[in-house]
Coordinates of C-alpha atoms and ligand atoms in Angstrom, one line a residue:
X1 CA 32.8 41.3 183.4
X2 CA 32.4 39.5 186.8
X3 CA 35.0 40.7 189.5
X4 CA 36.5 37.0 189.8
X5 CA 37.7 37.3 186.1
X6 CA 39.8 40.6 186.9
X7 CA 43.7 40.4 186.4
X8 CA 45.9 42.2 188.4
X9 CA 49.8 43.5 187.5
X10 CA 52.1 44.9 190.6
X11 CA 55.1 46.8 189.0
X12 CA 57.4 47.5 192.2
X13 CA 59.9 49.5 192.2
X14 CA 62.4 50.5 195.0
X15 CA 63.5 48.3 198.3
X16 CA 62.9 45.0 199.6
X17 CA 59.9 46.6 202.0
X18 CA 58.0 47.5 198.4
X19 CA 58.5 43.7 197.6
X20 CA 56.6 42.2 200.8
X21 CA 54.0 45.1 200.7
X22 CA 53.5 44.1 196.8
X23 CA 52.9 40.8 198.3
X24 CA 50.6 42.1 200.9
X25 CA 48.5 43.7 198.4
X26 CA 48.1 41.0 195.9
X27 CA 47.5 38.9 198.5
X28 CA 44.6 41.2 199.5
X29 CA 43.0 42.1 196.0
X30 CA 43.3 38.3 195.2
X31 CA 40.7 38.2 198.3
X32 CA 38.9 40.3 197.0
X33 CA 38.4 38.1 193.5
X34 CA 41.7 39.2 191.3
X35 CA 44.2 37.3 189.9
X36 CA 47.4 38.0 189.3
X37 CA 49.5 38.1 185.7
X38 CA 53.0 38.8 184.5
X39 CA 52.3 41.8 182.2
X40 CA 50.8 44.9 182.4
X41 CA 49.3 44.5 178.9
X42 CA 47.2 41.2 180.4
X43 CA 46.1 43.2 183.5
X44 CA 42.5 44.9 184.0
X45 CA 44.0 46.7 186.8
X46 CA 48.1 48.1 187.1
X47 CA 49.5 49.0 190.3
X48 CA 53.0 51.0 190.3
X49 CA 54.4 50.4 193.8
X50 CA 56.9 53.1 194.2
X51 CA 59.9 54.6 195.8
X52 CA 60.9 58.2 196.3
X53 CA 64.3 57.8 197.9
X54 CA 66.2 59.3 195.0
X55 CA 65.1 61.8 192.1
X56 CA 65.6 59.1 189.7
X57 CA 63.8 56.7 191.4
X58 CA 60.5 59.0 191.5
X59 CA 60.9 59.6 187.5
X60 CA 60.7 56.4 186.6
X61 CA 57.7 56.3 187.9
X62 CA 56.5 59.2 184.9
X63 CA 57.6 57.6 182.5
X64 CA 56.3 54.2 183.7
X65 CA 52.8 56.5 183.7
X66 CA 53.5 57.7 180.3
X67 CA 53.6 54.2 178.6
X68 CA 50.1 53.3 180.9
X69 CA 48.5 56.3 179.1
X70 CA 49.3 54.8 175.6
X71 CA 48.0 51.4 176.7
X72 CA 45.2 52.7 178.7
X73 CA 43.8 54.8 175.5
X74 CA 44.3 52.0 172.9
X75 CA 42.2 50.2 175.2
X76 CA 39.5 52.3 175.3
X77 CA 39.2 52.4 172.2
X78 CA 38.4 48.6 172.2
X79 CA 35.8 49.6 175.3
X80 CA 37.5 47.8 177.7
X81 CA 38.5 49.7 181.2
X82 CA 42.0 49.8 182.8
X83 CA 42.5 50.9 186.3
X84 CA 45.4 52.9 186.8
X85 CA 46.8 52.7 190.7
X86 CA 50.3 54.7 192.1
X87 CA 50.9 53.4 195.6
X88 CA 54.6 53.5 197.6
X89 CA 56.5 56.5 198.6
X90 CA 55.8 58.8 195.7
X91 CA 52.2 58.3 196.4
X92 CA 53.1 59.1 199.9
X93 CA 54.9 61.9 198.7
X94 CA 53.4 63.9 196.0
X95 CA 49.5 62.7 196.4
X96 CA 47.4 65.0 194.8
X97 CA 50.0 66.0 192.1
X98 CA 50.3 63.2 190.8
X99 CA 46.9 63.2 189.6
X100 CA 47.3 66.7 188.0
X101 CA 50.8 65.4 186.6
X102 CA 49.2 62.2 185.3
X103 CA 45.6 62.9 184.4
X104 CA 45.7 59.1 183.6
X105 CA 46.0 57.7 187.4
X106 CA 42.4 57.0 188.9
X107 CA 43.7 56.6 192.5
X108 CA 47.0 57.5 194.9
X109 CA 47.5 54.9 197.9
X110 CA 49.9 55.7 200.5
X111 CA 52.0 52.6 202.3
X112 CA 49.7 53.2 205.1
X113 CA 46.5 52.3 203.8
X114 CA 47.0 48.8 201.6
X115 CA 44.5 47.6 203.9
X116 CA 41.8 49.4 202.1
X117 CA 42.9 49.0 198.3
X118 CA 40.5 46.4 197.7
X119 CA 37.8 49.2 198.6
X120 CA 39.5 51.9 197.0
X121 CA 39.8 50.2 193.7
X122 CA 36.4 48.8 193.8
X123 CA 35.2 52.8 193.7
X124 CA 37.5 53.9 191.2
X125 CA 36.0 50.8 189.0
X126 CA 32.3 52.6 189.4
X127 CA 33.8 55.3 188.3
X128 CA 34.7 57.5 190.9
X129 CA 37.8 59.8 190.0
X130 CA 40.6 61.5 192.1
X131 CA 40.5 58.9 194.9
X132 CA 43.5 60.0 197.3
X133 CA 44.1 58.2 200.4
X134 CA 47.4 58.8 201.9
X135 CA 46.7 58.8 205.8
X136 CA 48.8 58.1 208.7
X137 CA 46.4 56.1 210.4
X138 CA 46.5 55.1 214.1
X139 CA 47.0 51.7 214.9
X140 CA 48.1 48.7 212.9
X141 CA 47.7 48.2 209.6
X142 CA 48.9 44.7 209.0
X143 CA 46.3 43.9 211.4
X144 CA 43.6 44.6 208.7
X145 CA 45.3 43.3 205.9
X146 CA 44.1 39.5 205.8
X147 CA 46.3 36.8 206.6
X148 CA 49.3 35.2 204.8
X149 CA 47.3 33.0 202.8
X150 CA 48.8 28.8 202.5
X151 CA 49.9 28.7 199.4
X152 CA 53.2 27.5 197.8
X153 CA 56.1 30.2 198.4
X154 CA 59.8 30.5 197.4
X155 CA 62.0 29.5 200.0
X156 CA 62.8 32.9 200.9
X157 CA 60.3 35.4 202.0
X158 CA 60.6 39.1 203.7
X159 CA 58.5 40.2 206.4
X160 CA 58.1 43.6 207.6
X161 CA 58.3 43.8 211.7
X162 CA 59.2 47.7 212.0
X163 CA 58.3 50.1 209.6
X164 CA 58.7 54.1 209.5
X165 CA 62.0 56.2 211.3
X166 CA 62.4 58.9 213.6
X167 CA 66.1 59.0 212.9
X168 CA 65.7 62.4 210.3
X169 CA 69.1 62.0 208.7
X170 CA 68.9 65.3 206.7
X171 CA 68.9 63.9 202.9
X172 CA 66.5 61.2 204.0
X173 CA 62.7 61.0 202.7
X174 CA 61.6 58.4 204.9
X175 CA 60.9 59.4 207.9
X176 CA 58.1 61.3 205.7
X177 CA 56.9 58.7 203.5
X178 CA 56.9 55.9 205.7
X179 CA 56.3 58.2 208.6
X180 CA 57.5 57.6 212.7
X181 CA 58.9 54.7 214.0
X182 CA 56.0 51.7 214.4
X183 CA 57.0 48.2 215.3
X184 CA 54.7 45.1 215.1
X185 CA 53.7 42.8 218.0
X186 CA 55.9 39.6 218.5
X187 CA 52.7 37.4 218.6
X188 CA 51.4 39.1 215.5
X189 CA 55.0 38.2 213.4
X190 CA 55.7 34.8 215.0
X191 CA 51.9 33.9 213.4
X192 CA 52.9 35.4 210.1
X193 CA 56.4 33.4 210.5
X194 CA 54.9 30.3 211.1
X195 CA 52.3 30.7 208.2
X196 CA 55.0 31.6 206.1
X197 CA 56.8 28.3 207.2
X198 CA 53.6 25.8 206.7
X199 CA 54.1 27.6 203.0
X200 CA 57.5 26.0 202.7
X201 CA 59.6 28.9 203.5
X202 CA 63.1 28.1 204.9
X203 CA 64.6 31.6 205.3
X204 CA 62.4 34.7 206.4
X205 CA 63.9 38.5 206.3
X206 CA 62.6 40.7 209.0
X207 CA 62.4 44.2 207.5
X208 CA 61.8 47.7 208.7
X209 CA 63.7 50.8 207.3
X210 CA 65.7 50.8 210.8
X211 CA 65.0 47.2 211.7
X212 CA 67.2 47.2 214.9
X213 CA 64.9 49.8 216.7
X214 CA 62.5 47.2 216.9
X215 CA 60.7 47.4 220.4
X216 CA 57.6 45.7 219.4
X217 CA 55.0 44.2 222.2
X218 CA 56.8 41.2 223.5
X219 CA 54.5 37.4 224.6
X220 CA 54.6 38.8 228.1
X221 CA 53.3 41.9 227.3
X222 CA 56.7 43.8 227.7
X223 CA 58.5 45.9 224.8
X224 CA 61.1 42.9 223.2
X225 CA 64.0 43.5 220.9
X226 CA 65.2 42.7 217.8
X227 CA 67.4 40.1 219.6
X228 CA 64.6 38.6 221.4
X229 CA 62.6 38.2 218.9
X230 CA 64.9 36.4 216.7
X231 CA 65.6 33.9 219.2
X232 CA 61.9 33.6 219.2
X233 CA 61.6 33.1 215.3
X234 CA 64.6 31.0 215.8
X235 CA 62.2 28.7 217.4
X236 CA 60.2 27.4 214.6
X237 CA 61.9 24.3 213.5
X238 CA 61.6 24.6 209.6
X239 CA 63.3 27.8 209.1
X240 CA 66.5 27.6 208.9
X241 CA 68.1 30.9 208.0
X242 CA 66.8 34.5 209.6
X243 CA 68.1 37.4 208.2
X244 CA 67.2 41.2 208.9
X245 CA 67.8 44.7 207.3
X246 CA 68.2 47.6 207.4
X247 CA 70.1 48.2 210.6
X248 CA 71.5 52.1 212.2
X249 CA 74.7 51.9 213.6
X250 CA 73.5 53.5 216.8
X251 CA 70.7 50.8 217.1
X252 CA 73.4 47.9 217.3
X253 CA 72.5 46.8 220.9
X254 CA 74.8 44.4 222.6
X255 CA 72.2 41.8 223.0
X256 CA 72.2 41.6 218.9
X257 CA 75.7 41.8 218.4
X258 CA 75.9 38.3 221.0
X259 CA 73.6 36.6 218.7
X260 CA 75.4 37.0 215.8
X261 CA 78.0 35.1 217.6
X262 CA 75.3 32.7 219.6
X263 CA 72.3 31.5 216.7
X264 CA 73.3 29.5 214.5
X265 CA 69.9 30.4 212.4
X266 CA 71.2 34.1 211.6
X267 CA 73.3 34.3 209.2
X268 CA 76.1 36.0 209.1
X269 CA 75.8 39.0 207.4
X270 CA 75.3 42.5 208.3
X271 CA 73.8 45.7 206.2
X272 CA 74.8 48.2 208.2
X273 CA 74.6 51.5 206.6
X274 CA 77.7 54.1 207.1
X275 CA 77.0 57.0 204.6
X276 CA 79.8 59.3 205.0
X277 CA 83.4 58.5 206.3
X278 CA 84.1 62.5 207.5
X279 CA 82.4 63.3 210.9
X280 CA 82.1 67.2 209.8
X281 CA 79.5 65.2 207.2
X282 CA 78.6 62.8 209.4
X283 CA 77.2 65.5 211.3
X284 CA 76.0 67.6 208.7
X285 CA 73.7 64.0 207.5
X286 CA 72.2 64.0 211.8
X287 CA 73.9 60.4 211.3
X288 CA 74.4 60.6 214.9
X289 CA 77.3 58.7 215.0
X290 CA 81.2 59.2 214.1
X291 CA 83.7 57.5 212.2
X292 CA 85.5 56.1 214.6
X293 CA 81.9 54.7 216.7
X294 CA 81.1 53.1 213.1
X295 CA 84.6 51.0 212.9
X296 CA 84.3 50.4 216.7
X297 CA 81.2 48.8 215.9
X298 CA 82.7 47.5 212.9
X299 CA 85.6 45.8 215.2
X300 CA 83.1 44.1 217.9
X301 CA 80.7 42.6 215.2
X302 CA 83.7 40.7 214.2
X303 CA 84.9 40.0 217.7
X304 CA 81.4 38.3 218.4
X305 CA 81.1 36.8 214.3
X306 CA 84.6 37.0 212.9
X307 CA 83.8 35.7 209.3
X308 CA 80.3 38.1 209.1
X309 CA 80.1 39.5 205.9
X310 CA 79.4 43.3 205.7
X311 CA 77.4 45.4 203.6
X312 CA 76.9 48.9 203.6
X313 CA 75.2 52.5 201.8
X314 CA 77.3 54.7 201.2
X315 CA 76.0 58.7 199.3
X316 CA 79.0 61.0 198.0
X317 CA 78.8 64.2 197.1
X318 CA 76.4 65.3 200.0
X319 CA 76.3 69.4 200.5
X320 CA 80.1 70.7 201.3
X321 CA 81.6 67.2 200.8
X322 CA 85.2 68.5 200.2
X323 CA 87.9 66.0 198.4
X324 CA 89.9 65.3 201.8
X325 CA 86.0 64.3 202.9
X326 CA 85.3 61.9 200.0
X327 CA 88.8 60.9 201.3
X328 CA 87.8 60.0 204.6
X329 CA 84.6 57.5 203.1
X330 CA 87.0 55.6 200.8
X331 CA 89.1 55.4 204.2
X332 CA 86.8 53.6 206.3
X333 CA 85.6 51.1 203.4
X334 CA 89.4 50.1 203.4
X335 CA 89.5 49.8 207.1
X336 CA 85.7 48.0 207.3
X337 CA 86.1 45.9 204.2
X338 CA 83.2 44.7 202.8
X339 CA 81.5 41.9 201.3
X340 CA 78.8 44.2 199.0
X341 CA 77.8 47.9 199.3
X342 CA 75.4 50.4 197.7
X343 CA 76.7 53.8 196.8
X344 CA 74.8 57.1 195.9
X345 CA 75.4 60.0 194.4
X346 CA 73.5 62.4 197.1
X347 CA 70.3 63.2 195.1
X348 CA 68.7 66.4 196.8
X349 CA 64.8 65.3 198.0
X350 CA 62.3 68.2 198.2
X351 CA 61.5 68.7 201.8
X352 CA 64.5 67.6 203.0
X353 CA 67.2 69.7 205.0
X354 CA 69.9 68.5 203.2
X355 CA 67.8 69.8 199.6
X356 CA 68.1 73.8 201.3
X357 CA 71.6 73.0 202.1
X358 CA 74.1 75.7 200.4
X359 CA 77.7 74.5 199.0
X360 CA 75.2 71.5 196.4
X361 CA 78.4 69.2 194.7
X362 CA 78.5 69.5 190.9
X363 CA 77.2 66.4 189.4
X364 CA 81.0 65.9 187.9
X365 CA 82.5 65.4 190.9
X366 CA 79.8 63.5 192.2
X367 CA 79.9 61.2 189.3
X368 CA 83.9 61.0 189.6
X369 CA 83.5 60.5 193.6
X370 CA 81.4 57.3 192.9
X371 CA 83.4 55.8 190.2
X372 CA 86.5 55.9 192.3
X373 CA 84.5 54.7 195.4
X374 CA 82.5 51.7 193.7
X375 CA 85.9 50.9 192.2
X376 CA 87.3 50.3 195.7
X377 CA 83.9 48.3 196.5
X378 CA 84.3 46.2 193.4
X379 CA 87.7 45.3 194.9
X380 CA 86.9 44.4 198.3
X381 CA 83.7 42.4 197.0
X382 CA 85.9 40.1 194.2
X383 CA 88.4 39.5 197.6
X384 CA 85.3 38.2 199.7
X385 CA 84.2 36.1 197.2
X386 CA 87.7 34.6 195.7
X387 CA 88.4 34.3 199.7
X388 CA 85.1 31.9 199.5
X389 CA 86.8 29.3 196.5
X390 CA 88.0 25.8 197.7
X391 CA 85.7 25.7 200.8
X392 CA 82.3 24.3 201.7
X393 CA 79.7 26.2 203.1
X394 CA 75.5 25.3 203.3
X395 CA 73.4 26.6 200.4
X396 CA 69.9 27.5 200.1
X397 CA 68.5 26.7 196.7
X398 CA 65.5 28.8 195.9
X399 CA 65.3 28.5 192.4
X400 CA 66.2 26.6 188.7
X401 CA 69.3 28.4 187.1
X402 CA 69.2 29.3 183.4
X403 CA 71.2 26.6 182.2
X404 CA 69.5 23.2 181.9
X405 CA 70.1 21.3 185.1
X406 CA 71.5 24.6 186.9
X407 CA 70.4 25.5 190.2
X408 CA 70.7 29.1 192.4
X409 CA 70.7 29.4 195.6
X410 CA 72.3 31.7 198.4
X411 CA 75.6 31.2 200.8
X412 CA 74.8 32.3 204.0
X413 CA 77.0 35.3 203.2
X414 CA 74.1 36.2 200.9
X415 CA 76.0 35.7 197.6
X416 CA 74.4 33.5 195.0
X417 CA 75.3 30.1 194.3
X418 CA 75.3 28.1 190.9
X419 CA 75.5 24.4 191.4
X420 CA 74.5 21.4 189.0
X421 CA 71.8 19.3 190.9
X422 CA 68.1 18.2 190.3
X423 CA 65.1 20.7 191.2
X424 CA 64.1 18.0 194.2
X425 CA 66.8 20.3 195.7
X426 CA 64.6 23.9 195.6
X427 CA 64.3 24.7 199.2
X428 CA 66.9 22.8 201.0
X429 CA 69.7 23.6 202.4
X430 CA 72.6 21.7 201.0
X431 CA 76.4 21.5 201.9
X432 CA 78.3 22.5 198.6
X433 CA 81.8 23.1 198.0
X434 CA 82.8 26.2 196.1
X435 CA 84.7 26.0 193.1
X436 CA 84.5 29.7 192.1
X437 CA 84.2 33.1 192.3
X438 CA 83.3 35.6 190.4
X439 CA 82.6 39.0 190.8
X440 CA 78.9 38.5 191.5
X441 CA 78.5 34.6 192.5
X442 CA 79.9 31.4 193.9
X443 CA 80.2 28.1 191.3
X444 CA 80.0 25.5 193.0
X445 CA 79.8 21.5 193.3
X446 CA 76.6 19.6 196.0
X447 CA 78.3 17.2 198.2
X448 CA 75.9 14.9 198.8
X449 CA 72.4 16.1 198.5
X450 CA 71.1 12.5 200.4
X451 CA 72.9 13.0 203.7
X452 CA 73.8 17.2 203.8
X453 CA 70.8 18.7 204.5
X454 CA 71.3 21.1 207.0
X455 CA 69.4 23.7 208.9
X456 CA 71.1 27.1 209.5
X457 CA 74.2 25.8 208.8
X458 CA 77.5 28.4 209.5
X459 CA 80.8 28.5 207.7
X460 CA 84.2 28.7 208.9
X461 CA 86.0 31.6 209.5
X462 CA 88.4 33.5 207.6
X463 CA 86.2 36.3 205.0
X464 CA 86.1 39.6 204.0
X465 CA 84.0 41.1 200.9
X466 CA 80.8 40.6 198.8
X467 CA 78.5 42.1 196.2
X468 CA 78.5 45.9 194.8
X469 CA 75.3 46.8 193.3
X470 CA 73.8 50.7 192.4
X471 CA 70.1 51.4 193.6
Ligands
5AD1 N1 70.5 60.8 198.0 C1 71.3 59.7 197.8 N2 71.1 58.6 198.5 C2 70.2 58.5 199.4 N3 69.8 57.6 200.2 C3 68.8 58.0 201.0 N4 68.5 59.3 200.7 C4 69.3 59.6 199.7 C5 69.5 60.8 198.9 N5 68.7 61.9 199.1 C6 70.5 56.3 200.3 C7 71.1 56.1 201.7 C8 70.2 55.1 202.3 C9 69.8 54.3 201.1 C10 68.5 53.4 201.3 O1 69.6 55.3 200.1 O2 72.4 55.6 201.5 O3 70.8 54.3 203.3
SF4_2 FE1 66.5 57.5 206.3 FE2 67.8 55.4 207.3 FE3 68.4 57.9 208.2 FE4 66.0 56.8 208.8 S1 68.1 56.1 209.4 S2 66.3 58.9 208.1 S3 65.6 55.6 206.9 S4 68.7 57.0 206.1

């Protein structure tokens, strides 16, 4: 078989980060003469791109590896050759043990080094077994990985500008899967940016798993900000809506609270990640900030961007958590109020301090904690978007709905828009006015799709609430 006739599946699973370094990689294997397909049972070559951040998270990933061995064997028997790839966090993680755990993986790739998967594979396909490479390189990987190709893209696309923490909350995994702390060049992103733009992208995520500690090299050769370089992405004329996640409260400079208030391109909405309403497990977490810092914050987003919508994480049950604690967390989502959330139970990671930690929570309370929590969430998020009904706000359409003639697209609070209108419309941004709400999307009616098109675009004031969704 000739190496241009190899198909390639990417199962991701985890955050938005796995999604643009699934990209990445396909992007790079397709260099090197794949292509991709929609099933694992059509591929020559499966990739599991995974995520550690919770025990159920990693497991999937086993059982995911279970089914491969099945398909793998019936294969073989038919003398054709799969190639069996774990990247992401758990290949990060647990490296050589997954290969002892699941004899049927031929190679473990950590997020560091997807700039030499094309190599990697291309020796597990002569036959080499047990190839491991899960390095914390020096330098810059993206700089290795080759460049967005021009093709055509959905309207939205992520890309990663920081990536790793230093941070060390106790229950966290990152800051040893992903590593320290590393943010990308602004020349380096504004040339990805504008690729991504010539591709027919309208609205570009930055990512990095604490986004607002950017402090990448700035155009003059001095450390920018996030701020800085938003107003710099701001810049390129055809993108119209910038967006960034995930934030730390502590990171939430002055300079990018001001632009939420300031740029019209960045949409008003906010992940900002609380964890814990008591500051005993505030604390406890090496959250390094307090309650009352969190809904001071809270307080001068909405000074500077008054409708912003809010979203948050949230983990019950964490070591010690007592009831008055759990109290204090469902106090501060009624006092923040918002617009979507994620909630955990706290899932002990191996490695982690908070794992050794005595005083565990029975899973009972845990589960009742979060039931009683994503209640409240589910409330606050139907609020936001009922508060959303009967007014008009610009939509990005990214994609054809499921009913004939249906479109989806996003409000710039991030929820997801249904709206009748012709697929001319995928990748505009279109004035609609909202009709409905549900619990986890907008109805709504296009204006005038010949004389709305908008860029940016920002609503009037007056929300509160969004979308509650488990990880
Ligand atoms: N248990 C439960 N939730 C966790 N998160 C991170 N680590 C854990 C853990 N050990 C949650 C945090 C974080 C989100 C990405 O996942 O809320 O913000
Ligand atoms: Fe994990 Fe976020 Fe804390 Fe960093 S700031 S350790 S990524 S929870």
């Amino acid at each position: 078989m000739t190496k241009a006739a190899k198909k390639l599946f990417i199962r991701t699973f985890g955050c938005q980060m796995n999604v643009y370094d699934a990209e990445r990689m396909s992007e790079a294997l397709c260099e090197a003469g794949y292509s991709s397909v929609d099933t694992p049972e059509a591929a020559d070559l499966i990739v599991l791109n995974t995520c550690h951040i919770r025990e159920k998270a990693a497991e999937k990933v086993y059982s995911e590896l279970g089914r491969l061995k099945q398909l793998k064997s019936a294969r073989a028997g038919e003398g054709r050759a799969t190639t069996i790839a774990v990247a992401g966090c758990v290949a990060q993680a647990e490296g050589r043990e997954i290969l002892s755990r699941a004899p049927v993986v031929d190679l473990v790739v950590g997020p560091q080094s997807y700039h030499r998967i094309a190599d990697l594979i291309a020796r597990a396909e002569k036959g080499e077994r047990d190839i491991i490479d899960i390095e914390f390189p020096e330098g810059d990987k993206f700089k290795h990985l080759p460049a967005r190709p021009a093709r055509a893209r959905a309207a939205s696309a992520f890309l990663t500008v920081q990536e790793g923490c230093d941070k060390f909350c106790t229950f966290c995994v990152v800051p040893y899967t992903r590593g320290v702390e590393y943010s990308r060049s602004v020349s380096e992103i504004v040339e990805e940016a504008e690729r991504l733009a010539a591709s027919g992208v309208r609205e570009i995520t930055l990512l990095g798993q604490n986004v607002n500690a950017y402090h990448g090299e700035g155009e003059n050769g001095a450390p920018s900000t996030l701020a800085a370089l938003l107003r710099r992405l701001a810049q390129i004329p055809s993108i119209g809506r910038l967006r960034y996640t995930t934030s730390h409260p502590r990171d939430m400079s002055a300079d990018l609270i001001a632009l939420h208030g300031d740029e019209e391109k960045v949409m008003p909405y906010l992940h900002l990640p609380f964890q814990a309403g008591s500051d005993r497990i505030l604390a406890a977490m090496n959250r390094r900030h307090t309650r009352a810092d969190y809904l001071d914050l809270v307080k001068r987003i909405r000074l500077a961007r008054p409708d912003i919508a809010l979203s948050t994480d949230i983990i019950v049950g964490f070591p010690g958590e007592s009831d008055a604690e759990f109290e204090a967390t469902l106090e501060v989502v009624k006092q923040a109020e918002f617009a979507q959330a994620y909630s955990f139970k706290f899932s002990p990671r191996p490695g982690t301090p908070a794992a050794a930690m005595e005083n565990q929570v029975a899973d009972e309370i845990k589960s009742a904690r979060l039931q009683e929590l994503q209640a409240l969430l589910r409330a606050q998020q139907s609020a936001f978007n009922g508060a959303c009904a009967g007014r008009k706000m610009p939509v990005l359409f990214e994609r054809s709905g499921r009913r004939p003639g249906q479109l989806v697209g996003r409000s710039p609070y991030l929820q997801a828009v249904h709206a009748e209108g012709p697929e001319t419309l995928i990748g505009e941004i279109i004035e609609v006015d909202i009709i409905g709400a549900g619990p986890n999307s907008l109805e709504g009616n296009i204006v005038s799709a010949s004389n709305t098109r908008r860029i940016g675009g920002r609503a009037g004031p007056g929300d509160a609430g969004g979308r509650v969704e488990a990880r």
